[in-house]
CSV table of C-alpha atoms in Angstrom, one decimal:
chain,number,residue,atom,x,y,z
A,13,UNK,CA,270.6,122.5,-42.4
A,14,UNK,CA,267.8,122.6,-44.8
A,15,UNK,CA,266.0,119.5,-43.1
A,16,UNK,CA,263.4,120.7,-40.9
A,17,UNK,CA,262.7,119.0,-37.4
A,18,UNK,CA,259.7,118.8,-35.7
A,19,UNK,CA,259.2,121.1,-32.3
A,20,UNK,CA,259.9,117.1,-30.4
A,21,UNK,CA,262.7,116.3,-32.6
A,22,UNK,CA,264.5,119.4,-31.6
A,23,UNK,CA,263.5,118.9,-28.1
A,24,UNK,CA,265.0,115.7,-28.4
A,25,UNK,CA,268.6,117.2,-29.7
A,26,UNK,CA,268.5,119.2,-26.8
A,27,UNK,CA,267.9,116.3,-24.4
A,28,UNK,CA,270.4,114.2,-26.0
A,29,UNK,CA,273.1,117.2,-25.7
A,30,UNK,CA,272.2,118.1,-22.2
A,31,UNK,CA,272.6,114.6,-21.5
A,32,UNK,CA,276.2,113.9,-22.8
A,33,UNK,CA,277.5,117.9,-21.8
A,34,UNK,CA,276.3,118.1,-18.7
A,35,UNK,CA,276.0,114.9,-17.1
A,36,UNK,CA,277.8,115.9,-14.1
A,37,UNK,CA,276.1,117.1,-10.6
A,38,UNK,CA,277.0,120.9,-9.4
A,39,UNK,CA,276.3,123.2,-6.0
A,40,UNK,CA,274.8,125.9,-7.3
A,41,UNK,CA,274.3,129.2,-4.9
A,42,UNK,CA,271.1,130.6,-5.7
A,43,UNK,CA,267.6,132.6,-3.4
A,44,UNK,CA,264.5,130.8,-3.4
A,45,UNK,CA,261.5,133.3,-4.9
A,46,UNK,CA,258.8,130.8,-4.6
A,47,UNK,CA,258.9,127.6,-2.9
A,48,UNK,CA,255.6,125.0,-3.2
A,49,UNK,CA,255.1,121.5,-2.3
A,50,UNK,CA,252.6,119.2,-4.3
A,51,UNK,CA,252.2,115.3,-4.1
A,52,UNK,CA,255.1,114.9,-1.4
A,53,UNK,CA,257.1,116.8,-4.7
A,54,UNK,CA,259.2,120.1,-3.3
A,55,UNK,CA,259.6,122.7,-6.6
A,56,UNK,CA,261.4,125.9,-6.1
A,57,UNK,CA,261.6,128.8,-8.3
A,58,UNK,CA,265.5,130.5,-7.8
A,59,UNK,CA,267.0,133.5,-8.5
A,60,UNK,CA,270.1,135.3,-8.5
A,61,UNK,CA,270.5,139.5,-8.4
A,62,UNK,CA,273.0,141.4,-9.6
A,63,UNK,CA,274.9,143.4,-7.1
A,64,UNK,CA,273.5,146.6,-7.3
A,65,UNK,CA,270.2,145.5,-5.7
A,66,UNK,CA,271.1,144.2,-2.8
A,67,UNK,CA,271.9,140.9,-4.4
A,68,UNK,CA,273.6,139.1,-1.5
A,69,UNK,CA,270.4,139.5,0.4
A,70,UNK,CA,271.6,140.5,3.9
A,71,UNK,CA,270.7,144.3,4.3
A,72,UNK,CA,267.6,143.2,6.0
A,73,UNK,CA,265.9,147.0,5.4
A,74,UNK,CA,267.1,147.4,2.0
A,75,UNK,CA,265.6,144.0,0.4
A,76,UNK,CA,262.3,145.7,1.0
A,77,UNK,CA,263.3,149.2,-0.3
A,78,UNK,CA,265.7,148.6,-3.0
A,79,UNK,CA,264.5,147.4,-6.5
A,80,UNK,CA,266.2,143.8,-6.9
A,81,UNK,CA,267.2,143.1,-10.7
A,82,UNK,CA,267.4,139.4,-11.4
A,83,UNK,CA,270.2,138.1,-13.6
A,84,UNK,CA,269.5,134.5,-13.8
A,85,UNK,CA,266.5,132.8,-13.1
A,86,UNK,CA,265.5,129.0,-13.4
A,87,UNK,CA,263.1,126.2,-11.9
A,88,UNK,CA,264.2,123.2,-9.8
A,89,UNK,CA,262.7,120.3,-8.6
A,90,UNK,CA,262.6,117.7,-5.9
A,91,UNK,CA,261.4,114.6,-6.2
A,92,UNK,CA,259.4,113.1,-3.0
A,93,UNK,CA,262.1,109.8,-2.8
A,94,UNK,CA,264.6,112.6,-2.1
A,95,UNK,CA,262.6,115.5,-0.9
A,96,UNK,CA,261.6,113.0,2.4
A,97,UNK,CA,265.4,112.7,3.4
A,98,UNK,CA,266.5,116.3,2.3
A,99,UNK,CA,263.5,118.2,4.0
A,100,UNK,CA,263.8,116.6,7.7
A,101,UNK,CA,267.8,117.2,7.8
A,102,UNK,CA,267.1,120.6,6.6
A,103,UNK,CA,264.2,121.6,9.1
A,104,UNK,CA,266.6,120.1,11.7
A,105,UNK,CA,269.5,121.7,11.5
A,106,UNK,CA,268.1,125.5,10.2
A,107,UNK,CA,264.7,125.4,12.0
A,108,UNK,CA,263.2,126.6,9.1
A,109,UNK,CA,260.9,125.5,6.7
A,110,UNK,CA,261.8,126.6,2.8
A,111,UNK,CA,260.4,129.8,2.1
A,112,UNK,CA,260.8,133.2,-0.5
A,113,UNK,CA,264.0,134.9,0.6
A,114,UNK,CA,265.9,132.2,1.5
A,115,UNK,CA,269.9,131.6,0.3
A,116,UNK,CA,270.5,128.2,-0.3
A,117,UNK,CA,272.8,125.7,-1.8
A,118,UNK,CA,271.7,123.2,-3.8
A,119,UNK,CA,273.1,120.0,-5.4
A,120,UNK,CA,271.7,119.8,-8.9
A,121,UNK,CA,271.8,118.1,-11.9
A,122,UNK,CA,270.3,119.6,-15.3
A,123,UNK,CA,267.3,117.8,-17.0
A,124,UNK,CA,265.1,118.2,-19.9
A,125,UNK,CA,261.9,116.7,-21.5
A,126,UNK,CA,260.6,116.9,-24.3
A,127,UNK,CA,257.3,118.2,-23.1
A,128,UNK,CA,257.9,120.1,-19.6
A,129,UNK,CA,261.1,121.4,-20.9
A,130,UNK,CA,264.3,122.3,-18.7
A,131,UNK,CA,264.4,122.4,-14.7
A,132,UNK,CA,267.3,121.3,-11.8
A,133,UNK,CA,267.1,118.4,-10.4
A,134,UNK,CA,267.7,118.5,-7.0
A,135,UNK,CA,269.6,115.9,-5.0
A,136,UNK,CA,271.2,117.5,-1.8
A,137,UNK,CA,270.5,121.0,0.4
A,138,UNK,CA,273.4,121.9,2.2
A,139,UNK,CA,271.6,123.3,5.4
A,140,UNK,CA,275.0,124.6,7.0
A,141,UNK,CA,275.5,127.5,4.4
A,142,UNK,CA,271.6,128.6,4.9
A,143,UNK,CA,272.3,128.7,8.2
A,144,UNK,CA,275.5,130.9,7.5
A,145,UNK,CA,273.2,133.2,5.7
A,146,UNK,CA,270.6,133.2,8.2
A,147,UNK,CA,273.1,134.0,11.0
A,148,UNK,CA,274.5,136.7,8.8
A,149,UNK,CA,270.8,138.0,8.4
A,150,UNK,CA,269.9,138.3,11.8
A,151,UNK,CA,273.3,139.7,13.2
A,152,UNK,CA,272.5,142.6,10.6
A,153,UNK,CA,269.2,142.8,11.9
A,154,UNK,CA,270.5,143.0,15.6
A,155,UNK,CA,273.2,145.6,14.5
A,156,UNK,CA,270.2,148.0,12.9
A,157,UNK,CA,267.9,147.7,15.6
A,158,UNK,CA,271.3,148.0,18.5
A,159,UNK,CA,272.2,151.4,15.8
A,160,UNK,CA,268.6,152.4,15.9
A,161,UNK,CA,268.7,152.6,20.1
A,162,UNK,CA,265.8,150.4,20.4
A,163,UNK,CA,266.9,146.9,21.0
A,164,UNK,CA,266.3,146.8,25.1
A,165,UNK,CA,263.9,149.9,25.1
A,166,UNK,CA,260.6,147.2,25.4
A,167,UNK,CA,262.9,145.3,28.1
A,168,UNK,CA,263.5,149.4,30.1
A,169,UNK,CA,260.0,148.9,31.0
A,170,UNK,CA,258.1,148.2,33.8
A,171,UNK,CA,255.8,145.3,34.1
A,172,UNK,CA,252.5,147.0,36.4
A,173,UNK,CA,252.6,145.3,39.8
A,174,UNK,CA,249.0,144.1,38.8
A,175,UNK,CA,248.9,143.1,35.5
A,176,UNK,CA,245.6,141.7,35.1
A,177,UNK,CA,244.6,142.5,31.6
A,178,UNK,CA,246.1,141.3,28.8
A,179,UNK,CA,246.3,142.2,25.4
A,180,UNK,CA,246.9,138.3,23.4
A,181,UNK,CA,248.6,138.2,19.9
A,182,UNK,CA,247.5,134.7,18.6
A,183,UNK,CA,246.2,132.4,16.7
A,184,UNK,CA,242.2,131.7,17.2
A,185,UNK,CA,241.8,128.1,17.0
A,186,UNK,CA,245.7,127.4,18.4
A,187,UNK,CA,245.7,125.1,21.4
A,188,UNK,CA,248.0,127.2,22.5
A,189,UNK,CA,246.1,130.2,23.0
A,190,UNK,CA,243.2,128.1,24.9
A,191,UNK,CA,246.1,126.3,27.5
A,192,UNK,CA,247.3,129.9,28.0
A,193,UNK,CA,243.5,131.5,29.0
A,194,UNK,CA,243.2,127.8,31.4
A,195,UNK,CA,246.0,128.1,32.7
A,196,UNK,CA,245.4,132.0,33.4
A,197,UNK,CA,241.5,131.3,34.7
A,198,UNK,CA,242.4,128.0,36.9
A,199,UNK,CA,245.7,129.5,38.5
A,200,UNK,CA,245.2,128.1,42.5
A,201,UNK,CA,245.6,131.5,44.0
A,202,UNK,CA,242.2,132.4,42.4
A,203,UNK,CA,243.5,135.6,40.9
A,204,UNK,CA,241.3,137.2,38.1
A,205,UNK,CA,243.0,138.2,34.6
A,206,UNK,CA,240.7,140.0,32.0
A,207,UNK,CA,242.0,138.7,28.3
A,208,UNK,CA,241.4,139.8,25.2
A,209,UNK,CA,242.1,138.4,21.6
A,210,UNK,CA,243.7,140.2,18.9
A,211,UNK,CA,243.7,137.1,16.3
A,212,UNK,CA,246.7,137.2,14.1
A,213,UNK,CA,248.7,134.3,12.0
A,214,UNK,CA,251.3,132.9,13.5
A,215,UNK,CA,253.2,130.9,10.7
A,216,UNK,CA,254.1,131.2,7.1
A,217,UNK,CA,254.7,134.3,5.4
A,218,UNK,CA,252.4,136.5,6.8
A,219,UNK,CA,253.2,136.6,10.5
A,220,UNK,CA,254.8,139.7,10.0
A,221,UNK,CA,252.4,141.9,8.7
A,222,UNK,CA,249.6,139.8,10.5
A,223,UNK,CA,250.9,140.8,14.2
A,224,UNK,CA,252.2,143.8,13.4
A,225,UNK,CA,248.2,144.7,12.3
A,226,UNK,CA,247.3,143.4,15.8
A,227,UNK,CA,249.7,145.4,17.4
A,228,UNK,CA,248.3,148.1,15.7
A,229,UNK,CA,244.6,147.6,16.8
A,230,UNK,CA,246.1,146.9,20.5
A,231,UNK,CA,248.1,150.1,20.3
A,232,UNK,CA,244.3,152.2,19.8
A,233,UNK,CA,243.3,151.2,23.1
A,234,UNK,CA,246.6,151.0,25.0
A,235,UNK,CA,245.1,152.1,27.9
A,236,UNK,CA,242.7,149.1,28.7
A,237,UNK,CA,245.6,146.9,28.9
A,238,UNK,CA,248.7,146.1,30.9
A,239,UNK,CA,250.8,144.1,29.0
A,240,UNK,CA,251.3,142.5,25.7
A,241,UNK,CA,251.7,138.5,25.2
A,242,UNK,CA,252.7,137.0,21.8
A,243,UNK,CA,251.9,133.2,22.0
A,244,UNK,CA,252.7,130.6,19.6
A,245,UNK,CA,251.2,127.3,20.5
A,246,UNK,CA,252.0,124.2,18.2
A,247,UNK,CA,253.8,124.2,14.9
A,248,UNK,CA,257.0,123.2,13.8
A,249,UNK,CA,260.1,124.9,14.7
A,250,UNK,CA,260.8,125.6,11.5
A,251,UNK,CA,257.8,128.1,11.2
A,252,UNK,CA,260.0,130.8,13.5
A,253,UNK,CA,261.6,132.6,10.6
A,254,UNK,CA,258.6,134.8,10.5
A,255,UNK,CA,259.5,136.0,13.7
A,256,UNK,CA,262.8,137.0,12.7
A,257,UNK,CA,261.8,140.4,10.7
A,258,UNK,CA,263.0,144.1,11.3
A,259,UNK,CA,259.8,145.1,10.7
A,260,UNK,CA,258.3,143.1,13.4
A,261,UNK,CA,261.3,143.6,15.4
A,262,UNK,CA,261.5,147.4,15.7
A,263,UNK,CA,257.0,147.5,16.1
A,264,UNK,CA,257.9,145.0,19.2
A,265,UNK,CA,260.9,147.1,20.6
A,266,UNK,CA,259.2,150.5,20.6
A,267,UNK,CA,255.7,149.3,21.5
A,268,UNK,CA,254.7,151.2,24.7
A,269,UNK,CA,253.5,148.0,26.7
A,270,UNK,CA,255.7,145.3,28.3
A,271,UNK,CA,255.6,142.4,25.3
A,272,UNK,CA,256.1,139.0,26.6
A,273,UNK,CA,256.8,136.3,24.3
A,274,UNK,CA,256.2,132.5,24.0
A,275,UNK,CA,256.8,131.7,20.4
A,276,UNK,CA,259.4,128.9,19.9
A,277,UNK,CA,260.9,126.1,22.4
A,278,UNK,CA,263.7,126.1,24.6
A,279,UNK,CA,266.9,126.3,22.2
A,280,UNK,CA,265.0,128.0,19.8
A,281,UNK,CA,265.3,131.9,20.6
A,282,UNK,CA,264.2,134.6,18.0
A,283,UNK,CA,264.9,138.2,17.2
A,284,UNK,CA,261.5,138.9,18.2
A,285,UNK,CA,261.8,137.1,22.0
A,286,UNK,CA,265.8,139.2,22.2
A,287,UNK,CA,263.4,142.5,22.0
A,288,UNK,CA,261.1,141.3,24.0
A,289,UNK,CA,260.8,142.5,27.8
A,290,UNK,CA,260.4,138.8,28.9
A,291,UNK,CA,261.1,135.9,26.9
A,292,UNK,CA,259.6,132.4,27.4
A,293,UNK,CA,259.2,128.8,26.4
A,294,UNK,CA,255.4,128.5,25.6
A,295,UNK,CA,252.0,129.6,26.3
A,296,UNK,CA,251.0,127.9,29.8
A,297,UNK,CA,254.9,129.3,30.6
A,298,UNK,CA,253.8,132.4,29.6
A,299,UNK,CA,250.2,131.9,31.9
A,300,UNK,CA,252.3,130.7,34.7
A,301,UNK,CA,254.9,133.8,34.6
A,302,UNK,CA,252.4,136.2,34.6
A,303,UNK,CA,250.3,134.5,37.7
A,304,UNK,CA,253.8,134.4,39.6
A,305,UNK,CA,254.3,137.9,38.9
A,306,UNK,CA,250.8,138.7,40.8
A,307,UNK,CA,251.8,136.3,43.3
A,308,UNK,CA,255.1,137.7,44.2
A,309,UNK,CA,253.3,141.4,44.5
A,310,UNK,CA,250.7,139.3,46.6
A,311,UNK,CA,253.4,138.2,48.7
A,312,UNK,CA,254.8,141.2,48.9
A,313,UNK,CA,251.1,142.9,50.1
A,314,UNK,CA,251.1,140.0,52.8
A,315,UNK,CA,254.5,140.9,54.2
A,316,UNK,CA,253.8,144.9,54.2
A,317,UNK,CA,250.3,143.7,55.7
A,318,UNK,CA,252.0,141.6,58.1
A,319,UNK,CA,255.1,144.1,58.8
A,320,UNK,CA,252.5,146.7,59.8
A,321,UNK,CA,250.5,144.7,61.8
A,322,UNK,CA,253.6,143.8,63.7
A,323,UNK,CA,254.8,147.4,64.4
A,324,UNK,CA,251.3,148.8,64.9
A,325,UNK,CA,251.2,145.9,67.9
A,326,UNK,CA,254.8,146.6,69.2
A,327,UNK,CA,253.7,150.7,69.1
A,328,UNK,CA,250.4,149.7,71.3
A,329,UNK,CA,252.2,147.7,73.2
A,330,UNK,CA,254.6,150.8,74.0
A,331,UNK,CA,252.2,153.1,74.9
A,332,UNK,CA,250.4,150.7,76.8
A,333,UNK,CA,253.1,150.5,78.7
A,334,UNK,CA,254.1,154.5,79.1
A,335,UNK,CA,250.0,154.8,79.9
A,336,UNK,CA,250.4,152.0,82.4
A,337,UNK,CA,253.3,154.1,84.3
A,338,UNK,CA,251.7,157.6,83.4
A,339,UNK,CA,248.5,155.8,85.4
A,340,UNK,CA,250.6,154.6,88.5
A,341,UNK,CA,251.9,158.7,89.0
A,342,UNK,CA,248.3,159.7,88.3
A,343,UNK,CA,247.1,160.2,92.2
A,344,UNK,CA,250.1,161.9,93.4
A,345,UNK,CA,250.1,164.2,89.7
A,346,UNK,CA,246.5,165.0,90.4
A,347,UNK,CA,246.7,166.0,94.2
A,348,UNK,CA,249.7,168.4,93.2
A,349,UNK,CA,248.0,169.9,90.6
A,350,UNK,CA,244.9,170.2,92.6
A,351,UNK,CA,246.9,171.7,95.7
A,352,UNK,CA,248.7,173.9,92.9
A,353,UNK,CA,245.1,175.0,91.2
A,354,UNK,CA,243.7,175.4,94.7
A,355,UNK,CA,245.8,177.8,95.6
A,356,UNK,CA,246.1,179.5,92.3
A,357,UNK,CA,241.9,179.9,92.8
A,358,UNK,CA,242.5,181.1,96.3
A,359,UNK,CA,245.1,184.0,95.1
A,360,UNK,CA,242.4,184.1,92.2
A,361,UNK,CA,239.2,184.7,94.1
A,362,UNK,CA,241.4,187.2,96.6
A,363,UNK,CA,242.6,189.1,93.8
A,364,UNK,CA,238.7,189.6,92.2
A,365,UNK,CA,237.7,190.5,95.6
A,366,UNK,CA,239.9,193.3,96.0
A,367,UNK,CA,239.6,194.6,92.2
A,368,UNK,CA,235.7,194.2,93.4
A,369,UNK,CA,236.2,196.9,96.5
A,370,UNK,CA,238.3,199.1,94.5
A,371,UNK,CA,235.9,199.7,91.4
A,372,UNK,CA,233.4,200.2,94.3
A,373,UNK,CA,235.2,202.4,96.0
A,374,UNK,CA,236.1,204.2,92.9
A,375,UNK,CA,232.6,203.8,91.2
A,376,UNK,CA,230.9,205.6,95.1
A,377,UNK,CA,233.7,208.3,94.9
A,378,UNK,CA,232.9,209.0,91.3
A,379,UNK,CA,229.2,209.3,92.3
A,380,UNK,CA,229.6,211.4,95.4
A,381,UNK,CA,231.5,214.3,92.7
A,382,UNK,CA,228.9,213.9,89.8
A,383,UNK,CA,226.2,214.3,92.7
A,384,UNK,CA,227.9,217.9,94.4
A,385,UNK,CA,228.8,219.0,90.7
A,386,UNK,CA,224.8,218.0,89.7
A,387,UNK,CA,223.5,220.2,92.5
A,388,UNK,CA,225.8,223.2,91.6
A,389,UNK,CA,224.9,222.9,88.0
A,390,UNK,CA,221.1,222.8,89.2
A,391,UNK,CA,221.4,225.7,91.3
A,392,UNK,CA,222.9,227.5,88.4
A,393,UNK,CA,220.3,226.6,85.8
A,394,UNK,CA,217.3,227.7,88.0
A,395,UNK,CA,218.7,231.1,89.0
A,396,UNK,CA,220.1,231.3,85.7
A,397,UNK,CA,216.2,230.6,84.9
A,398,UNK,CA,214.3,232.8,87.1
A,399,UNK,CA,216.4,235.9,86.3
A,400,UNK,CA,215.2,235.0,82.7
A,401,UNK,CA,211.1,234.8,83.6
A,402,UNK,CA,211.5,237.8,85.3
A,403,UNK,CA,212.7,239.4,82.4
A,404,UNK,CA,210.1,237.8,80.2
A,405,UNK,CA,207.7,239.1,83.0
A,406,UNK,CA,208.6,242.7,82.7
A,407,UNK,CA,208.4,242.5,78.8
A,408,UNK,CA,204.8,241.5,79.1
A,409,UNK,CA,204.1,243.7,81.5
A,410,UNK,CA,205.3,246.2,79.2
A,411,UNK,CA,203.5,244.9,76.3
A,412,UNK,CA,200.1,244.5,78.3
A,413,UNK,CA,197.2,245.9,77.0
A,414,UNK,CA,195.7,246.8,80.2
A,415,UNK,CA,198.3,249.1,80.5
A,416,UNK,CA,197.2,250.9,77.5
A,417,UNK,CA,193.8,251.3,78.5
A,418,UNK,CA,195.6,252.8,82.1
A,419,UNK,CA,196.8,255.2,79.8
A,420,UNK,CA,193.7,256.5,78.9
A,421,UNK,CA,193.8,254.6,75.5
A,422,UNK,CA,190.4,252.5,74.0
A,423,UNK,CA,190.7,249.4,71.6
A,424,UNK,CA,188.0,248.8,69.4
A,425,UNK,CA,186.5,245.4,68.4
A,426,UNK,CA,184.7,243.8,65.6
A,427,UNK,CA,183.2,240.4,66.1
A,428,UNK,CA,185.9,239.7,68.6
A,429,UNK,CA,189.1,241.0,66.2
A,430,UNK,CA,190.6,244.5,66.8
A,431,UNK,CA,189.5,246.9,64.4
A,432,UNK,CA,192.7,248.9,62.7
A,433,UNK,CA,191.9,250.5,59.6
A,434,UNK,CA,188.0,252.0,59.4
A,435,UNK,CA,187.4,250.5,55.8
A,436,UNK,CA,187.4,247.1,58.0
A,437,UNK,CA,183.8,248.8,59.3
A,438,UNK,CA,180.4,249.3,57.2
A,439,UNK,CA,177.4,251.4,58.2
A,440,UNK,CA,175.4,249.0,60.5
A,441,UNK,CA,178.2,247.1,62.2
A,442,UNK,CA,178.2,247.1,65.7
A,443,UNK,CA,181.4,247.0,67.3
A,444,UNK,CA,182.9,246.7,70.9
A,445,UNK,CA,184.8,249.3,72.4
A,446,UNK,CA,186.8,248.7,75.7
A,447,UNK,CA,188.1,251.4,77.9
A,448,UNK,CA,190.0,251.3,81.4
A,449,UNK,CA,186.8,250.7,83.7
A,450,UNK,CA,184.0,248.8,81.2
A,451,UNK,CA,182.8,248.4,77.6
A,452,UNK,CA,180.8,250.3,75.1
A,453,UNK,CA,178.8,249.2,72.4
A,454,UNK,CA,178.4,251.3,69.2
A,455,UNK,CA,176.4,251.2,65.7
A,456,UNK,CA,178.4,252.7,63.1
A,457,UNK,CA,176.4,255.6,60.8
């Protein structure tokens, strides 16, 4: 016990003890927290949580909510010899690459060197219980979003009869994305679709938060588009389990845009295509549903055209007809309705000419009595009138001075003006005096 070993020596004891106590292999259960690949090598960091953190991983909303308390932690290893079998099976059967998050079953065997110190060796992946815990994920996933009320609300609503301009989730450079706008631009109907980019990763671990950002930015102008298509073009199958997220679900489900998806291949379905409103195999499928959709409203446009042509020709061809008979029954209609009018004119003109006589008649009669009552009225006024200037006459008869001067009265004159009061008069002022028979004229003293 007193002996003291070098930091190799005891390194060595360990390897040596390892090697005789545990030289068995054993299927560990653990959840991948980091997963990298270098030199054809695969090494995984695992994990295991206790159970109040949500430690068998499938609350899908709670892994992201709830603090997760590791109990065990360790580092594994596969070497490229076995990685190049294990990771093709794998991909295969779970359509999924390796990734953070995943539950997985490994077949291990413990090593340790002296210098990079202990990791698992792994030898086998069972991909049958990942699947298991996959399944279990998304059903949970399907159950919240079902609870939540939102699973077919994107699928409730209607694609516009002419969707023309579309709103693209994808990658720039993908070939996908250019065989979707070709197909789109070269369609043999020669209809016109305005596209528009909203770049966006498509595999690995941020797909999520990627396309939920461009649904985001599509969301600001929502009403310069008509529909939403999330393409995929390329990749390997197993890089669908981003698309498999309740996050991305639920943004997909309540988006208020139709959201058509190409993503995966034919047996390949994700959470993201069930919530969907259309679901389809790849880009140019994508391209080619939306130019049938325009076609099938084209067609639809060509058989209202063609329905209303029809009827407008049938309805012409109707009253054509009715005109044709209403034309035959013309001549013997018109000379009725002119013997009819004739004689309505006829009654018509005699009726005038006798309403004529009577306001004459009536109008002369009328005459006649203003003419006797105008000449009794006239006699009137001039006696009525003559009784008066004879009255007037006798008043200034009365009044005349002539008759004063009869009297034996004189009226006295000053340049012209009677003379009233003798104050009017000054010594020298000759004055006029006129009497009955002449005039005298004085000098007053």
């Amino acid at each position: 016990m007193n002996k003291t070993l070098t930091l190799y020596e005891l390194n060595s004891l360990v390897r040596e003890t390892i090697e005789l106590e545990l030289n068995h292999e054993y299927w560990v259960e653990a959840e991948i927290s980091e997963a990298r690949e270098v030199r054809g090598h695969c090494y995984l960091q695992l994990v295991q949580y206790d159970d109040g953190g949500a430690a068998n991983g499938n609350d899908s909303r709670n892994r992201f909510t709830q603090r997760r308390t590791p109990v065990a932690q360790a580092a594994a290893k596969c070497w490229q010899s076995s990685w190049q079998l294990i990771r093709p099976h794998f991909e295969r059967v779970t359509g999924q690459q390796l990734h953070a998050g995943m539950k997985v079953l490994l077949k291990v065997y413990a090593q340790f060197h002296e210098t990079y110190g202990f990791s698992w060796i792994i030898t086998d992946i069972d991909p049958t219980y990942t699947m298991g815990d996959m399944a279990r994920k998304r059903q949970e996933i399907i159950r919240t979003l079902k609870e939540e009320g939102v699973f077919d609300l994107n699928k409730e609503l209607a694609l516009p009869m002419f969707a023309q301009r579309i709103a693209v989730v994808s990658s720039e450079n993908a070939a996908g994305y250019g065989d979707f706008v070709n197909q789109l631009e070269q369609n043999e109907y020669g209809f016109q679709f305005q596209t528009r980019l909203f770049p966006a990763v498509m595999q690995g671990e941020q797909v999520e938060t990627s396309i939920i950002a461009a649904l985001d930015r599509i969301n600001q102008h929502v009403d310069d588009f008509d529909c939403v298509v999330i393409i995929r073009g390329g990749g390997a199958t197993a890089d669908l389990s981003g698309f498999d997220t309740l996050a991305l679900a639920e943004n997909v489900a309540n988006f208020p845009l139709p959201v058509i998806t190409g993503i995966g291949h034919e047996r390949d379905e994700s959470i993201l295509d069930m919530v969907s409103h259309t679901r389809v195999k790849t880009p140019t499928a994508a391209a080619a549903f939306l130019v049938s959709h325009l076609k099938e409203v084209y067609d639809r446009l060509v058989t209202a055209q063609q329905v209303i042509i029809s009827t407008v020709r049938n309805r012409m061809e109707v009253e054509k007809m009715r005109m044709a008979r209403l034309a035959a029954h013309l001549p013997a209609l018109f000379s009725l309705v002119r013997t009819r009018q004739e004689a309505h004119l006829t009654h018509l003109e005699q009726q005038l000419l006798n309403m004529i006589r009577r306001q004459i008649d009536m109008g002369r009669n009328k005459v006649e009595r203003q003419e006797e009552q105008l000449s009794r009225c006239c006699e009137r006024k001039m006696l009525k009138e003559h009784h008066r200037m004879e009255l007037l006459s006798r008043r200034m008869e009365a009044v005349d001075p002539k008759r004063l001067l009869q009297r034996g009265y004189s009226i006295t004159l000053y340049h012209g003006r009677s003379v009233r009061d003798v104050h009017q008069l000054s010594p020298g002022d000759e004055i006029e005096t006129r009497l009955e028979n002449g005039t005298l004229v004085s000098v007053v003293k």
